Amino acid sequence: AQSVTQPDIHITVSEGASLELRCNYSYGATPYLFWYVQSPGQGLQLLLKYFSGDTLVQGIKGFEAEFKRSQSSFNLRKPSVHWSDAAEYFCAVGNNAGNMLTFGGGTRLMVKP
Amino acid sequence: NAGVTQTPKFRVLKTGQSMTLLCAQDMNHEYMYWYRQDPGMGLRLIHYSVGEGTTAKGEVPDGYNVSRLKKQNFLLGLESAAPSQTSVYFCASSTPLAEQETQYFGPGTRLLVL
C-alpha cells in the first residue's frame, strides 16, 4: 500500500527566508507525486506535480520540488517566503492505476514578519 | 465553468440522523472522489467512482454510502450519523491520473455531529 509522511507538523519561517517542506513516500513503482496548498477554510489548490522526466519540477507561486528516487522524497522549496504563503501544505502520491491519491498529514506553515 | 461544487457548505446533525452531501462537476470528468479531512491526518479517501453507475471503497468507507447515477454528480450519504463523522468533507474529480492530470477539489462541507 502507498503512504506519505510529512515529518514536520508545524514550521515557522521569517518573511524573505527560504523554505523547505519535507515529504517522504512509500510506493512500489514510479510514483505520481503532488503538492497541494490549503488556505484556512478553503479547498485544496495544486502547487505542482511530478509524473516523469525532469526530477526538478516548477510550480505556481514560485514553488519547486525535487523528486529523489533514492531517498523516496519529494521536498517542496521556495527561495523567499511571502506572508501570503502561510497555509497548510499537503504532499500526495497517486497510484499508477490512476484512481487514488494518498495524502500526508500536512505541514502548517507560519510566516513571521 | 464552476469546477467542483459541494452542497451544503455547513451542516449540524444529531446522532442518528441521516443526510446526503451533493457534489457536482462540470468538467466532464470520469473519476470522482469523496475525502474526509481531520486535523493531523490529511485527507483520507472514503469512496470513489471511475464512471457513471460504478463506485468503490476507499480507505475509510464504514458508515458512508455513495451513488453515481449521473456522470456529473456524486452523492455521499450518512445513514445514521455518529460524532466520529464530524469532519470536513471534500469532493474531487479528475480524468485518470495516468493522463497526467490532477484531482480538482471542491470547497468542502463542514459537518458537525452532536
Coordinates of C-alpha atoms in Angstrom, one line a residue:
Chain A
A1 CA 0.0 0.0 0.0
Q2 CA 1.2 3.5 -0.7
S3 CA 1.8 6.0 2.1
V4 CA 3.1 9.5 2.6
T5 CA 4.9 11.0 5.6
Q6 CA 5.3 14.7 6.2
P7 CA 7.6 14.8 9.3
D8 CA 7.1 18.4 10.2
I9 CA 3.6 19.2 11.5
H10 CA 4.4 23.0 12.0
I11 CA 7.1 25.2 10.6
T12 CA 7.7 28.9 11.2
V13 CA 9.9 30.9 9.0
S14 CA 10.6 34.6 8.7
E15 CA 9.3 36.5 5.7
G16 CA 12.0 36.5 3.0
A17 CA 13.7 33.4 4.3
S18 CA 14.0 30.2 2.3
L19 CA 11.6 27.3 2.9
E20 CA 11.9 23.5 2.5
L21 CA 9.0 21.2 3.4
R22 CA 9.8 17.5 3.6
C23 CA 7.8 14.7 2.1
N24 CA 8.7 11.0 2.0
Y25 CA 6.6 8.4 0.2
S26 CA 6.3 4.7 0.0
Y27 CA 5.2 3.2 -3.3
G28 CA 6.3 0.1 -5.2
A29 CA 6.5 1.6 -8.6
T30 CA 7.4 5.0 -10.1
P31 CA 5.0 7.3 -8.2
Y32 CA 2.9 10.2 -9.3
L33 CA 3.6 13.0 -6.8
F34 CA 1.8 16.2 -5.9
W35 CA 1.9 19.2 -3.6
Y36 CA -1.2 21.0 -2.7
V37 CA -1.8 24.1 -0.6
Q38 CA -4.8 24.8 1.6
S39 CA -5.6 28.3 3.0
P40 CA -7.9 28.4 6.1
G41 CA -11.5 27.5 5.3
Q42 CA -10.6 26.8 1.6
G43 CA -10.3 23.7 -0.6
L44 CA -7.0 22.4 -2.0
Q45 CA -5.1 24.1 -4.7
L46 CA -2.5 22.2 -6.8
L47 CA 1.0 23.7 -6.5
L48 CA 2.9 21.3 -8.7
K49 CA 3.0 17.7 -9.9
Y50 CA 5.5 15.1 -11.0
F51 CA 4.7 12.3 -13.4
S52 CA 8.0 11.6 -15.2
G53 CA 11.0 13.3 -16.8
D54 CA 12.9 16.1 -15.2
T55 CA 13.1 15.5 -11.4
L56 CA 13.1 19.2 -10.6
V57 CA 9.5 20.5 -11.0
Q58 CA 8.4 24.1 -11.1
G59 CA 5.0 25.1 -9.8
I60 CA 2.9 28.1 -9.2
K61 CA 3.7 30.9 -6.7
G62 CA 7.5 30.4 -7.1
F63 CA 7.5 26.9 -5.6
E64 CA 9.6 24.0 -6.8
A65 CA 10.0 20.4 -5.7
E66 CA 12.7 17.8 -6.4
F67 CA 11.9 14.1 -6.8
K68 CA 14.7 11.9 -5.4
R69 CA 14.1 8.3 -6.0
S70 CA 17.0 7.0 -3.9
Q71 CA 15.6 8.9 -0.9
S72 CA 11.9 8.3 -1.7
S73 CA 11.4 12.0 -1.2
F74 CA 9.7 14.9 -2.9
N75 CA 10.6 18.0 -0.9
L76 CA 9.0 21.4 -1.6
R77 CA 11.1 24.5 -1.7
K78 CA 10.8 28.2 -2.1
P79 CA 13.7 30.6 -2.1
S80 CA 12.0 33.6 -0.4
V81 CA 8.7 33.2 1.5
H82 CA 6.0 35.8 1.5
W83 CA 3.5 36.4 4.3
S84 CA 0.7 35.1 1.9
D85 CA 2.4 31.7 1.8
A86 CA 1.1 31.0 5.3
A87 CA -1.2 27.9 4.9
E88 CA -1.2 24.2 5.2
Y89 CA 0.7 22.1 2.7
F90 CA -0.1 18.6 1.7
C91 CA 2.1 16.1 -0.2
A92 CA 0.3 13.3 -2.0
V93 CA 1.2 10.2 -4.0
G94 CA -1.0 8.7 -6.8
N95 CA -1.1 5.1 -7.9
N96 CA -0.5 4.1 -11.4
A97 CA -4.0 2.8 -11.8
G98 CA -4.9 6.4 -11.8
N99 CA -7.7 6.3 -9.3
M100 CA -6.4 7.0 -5.8
L101 CA -4.4 9.8 -4.1
T102 CA -2.9 9.2 -0.7
F103 CA -2.1 12.3 1.3
G104 CA 0.4 13.1 4.0
G105 CA -0.8 14.6 7.3
G106 CA 0.1 18.1 6.2
T107 CA 2.6 20.8 7.3
R108 CA 1.2 24.0 8.7
L109 CA 3.4 27.0 7.7
M110 CA 3.5 30.2 9.7
V111 CA 5.4 33.3 8.4
K112 CA 6.8 35.8 10.8
P113 CA 7.0 39.4 9.7
Chain B
N1 CA -17.3 26.9 -15.6
A2 CA -17.9 26.4 -11.9
G3 CA -15.5 23.4 -11.5
V4 CA -16.4 21.3 -8.5
T5 CA -19.2 22.5 -6.2
Q6 CA -20.5 21.0 -2.9
T7 CA -23.8 21.3 -1.2
P8 CA -24.3 22.2 1.7
K9 CA -21.4 24.2 3.0
F10 CA -22.1 23.6 6.6
R11 CA -24.5 21.3 8.5
V12 CA -25.2 20.3 12.1
L13 CA -26.7 16.9 12.7
K14 CA -27.8 15.0 15.8
T15 CA -26.5 11.5 16.4
G16 CA -28.6 9.0 14.4
Q17 CA -29.8 11.5 11.8
S18 CA -29.2 10.9 8.1
M19 CA -28.1 13.3 5.4
T20 CA -26.8 13.4 1.9
L21 CA -23.9 15.6 0.6
L22 CA -24.0 16.5 -3.1
C23 CA -21.0 17.0 -5.3
A24 CA -21.3 18.3 -8.8
Q25 CA -18.7 18.9 -11.5
D26 CA -18.9 20.5 -14.9
M27 CA -15.6 19.3 -16.4
N28 CA -16.9 16.0 -17.8
H29 CA -14.5 14.1 -15.6
E30 CA -14.9 10.3 -15.4
Y31 CA -13.5 10.0 -11.9
M32 CA -15.0 11.4 -8.7
Y33 CA -13.9 11.1 -5.1
W34 CA -15.1 11.8 -1.5
Y35 CA -12.5 12.5 1.2
R36 CA -12.7 13.5 4.8
Q37 CA -10.2 15.8 6.5
D38 CA -9.4 15.6 10.1
P39 CA -6.7 17.5 12.0
G40 CA -3.2 16.0 11.6
M41 CA -4.5 13.2 9.3
G42 CA -4.5 14.9 5.9
L43 CA -7.3 13.8 3.6
R44 CA -8.5 10.2 3.6
L45 CA -10.4 8.6 0.8
I46 CA -13.9 7.5 1.7
H47 CA -15.3 6.2 -1.6
Y48 CA -14.6 6.9 -5.3
S49 CA -16.1 6.3 -8.7
V50 CA -14.5 5.7 -12.0
G51 CA -17.6 6.2 -14.0
E52 CA -21.3 6.6 -14.0
G53 CA -23.0 3.8 -12.2
T54 CA -19.8 2.5 -10.5
T55 CA -18.4 3.1 -7.0
A56 CA -15.7 1.6 -4.9
K57 CA -14.5 1.8 -1.3
G58 CA -11.5 3.8 -0.3
E59 CA -9.5 3.9 2.9
V60 CA -12.3 4.8 5.4
P61 CA -15.7 3.7 3.9
D62 CA -17.5 2.5 7.0
G63 CA -20.7 4.4 7.9
Y64 CA -20.9 6.0 4.4
N65 CA -22.7 5.1 1.2
V66 CA -22.3 6.7 -2.3
S67 CA -24.1 6.8 -5.6
R68 CA -23.1 8.0 -9.1
L69 CA -26.3 8.0 -11.1
K70 CA -25.2 10.8 -13.3
K71 CA -21.7 11.4 -14.6
Q72 CA -21.6 14.9 -13.2
N73 CA -22.9 14.1 -9.7
F74 CA -21.5 12.1 -6.8
L75 CA -23.6 11.7 -3.6
L76 CA -22.3 10.9 -0.2
G77 CA -24.8 9.5 2.3
L78 CA -24.7 9.1 6.1
E79 CA -27.5 6.8 7.1
S80 CA -27.0 7.2 10.9
A81 CA -24.6 9.9 11.8
A82 CA -22.1 9.5 14.6
P83 CA -20.0 12.1 16.4
S84 CA -16.9 10.4 14.9
Q85 CA -18.1 11.6 11.5
T86 CA -17.6 15.2 12.5
S87 CA -15.2 16.3 9.8
V88 CA -14.7 18.4 6.7
Y89 CA -15.7 16.6 3.6
F90 CA -14.1 17.3 0.2
C91 CA -15.2 16.1 -3.1
A92 CA -12.9 15.9 -6.1
S93 CA -13.0 15.0 -9.7
S94 CA -10.4 14.1 -12.4
T95 CA -9.5 12.3 -15.5
P96 CA -7.4 9.2 -14.9
L97 CA -4.1 10.2 -13.3
A98 CA -2.2 8.4 -16.0
E99 CA -3.3 11.2 -18.3
Q100 CA -1.0 13.4 -16.2
E101 CA -3.9 15.4 -14.8
T102 CA -4.6 16.0 -11.2
Q103 CA -7.7 16.0 -9.0
Y104 CA -9.8 19.2 -8.7
F105 CA -11.3 19.8 -5.3
G106 CA -14.5 21.4 -4.2
P107 CA -14.6 24.0 -1.4
G108 CA -15.6 21.5 1.3
T109 CA -18.6 20.7 3.6
R110 CA -18.1 21.2 7.3
L111 CA -20.2 18.6 9.2
L112 CA -20.8 18.7 13.0
V113 CA -22.5 15.7 14.6
L114 CA -23.7 16.3 18.1

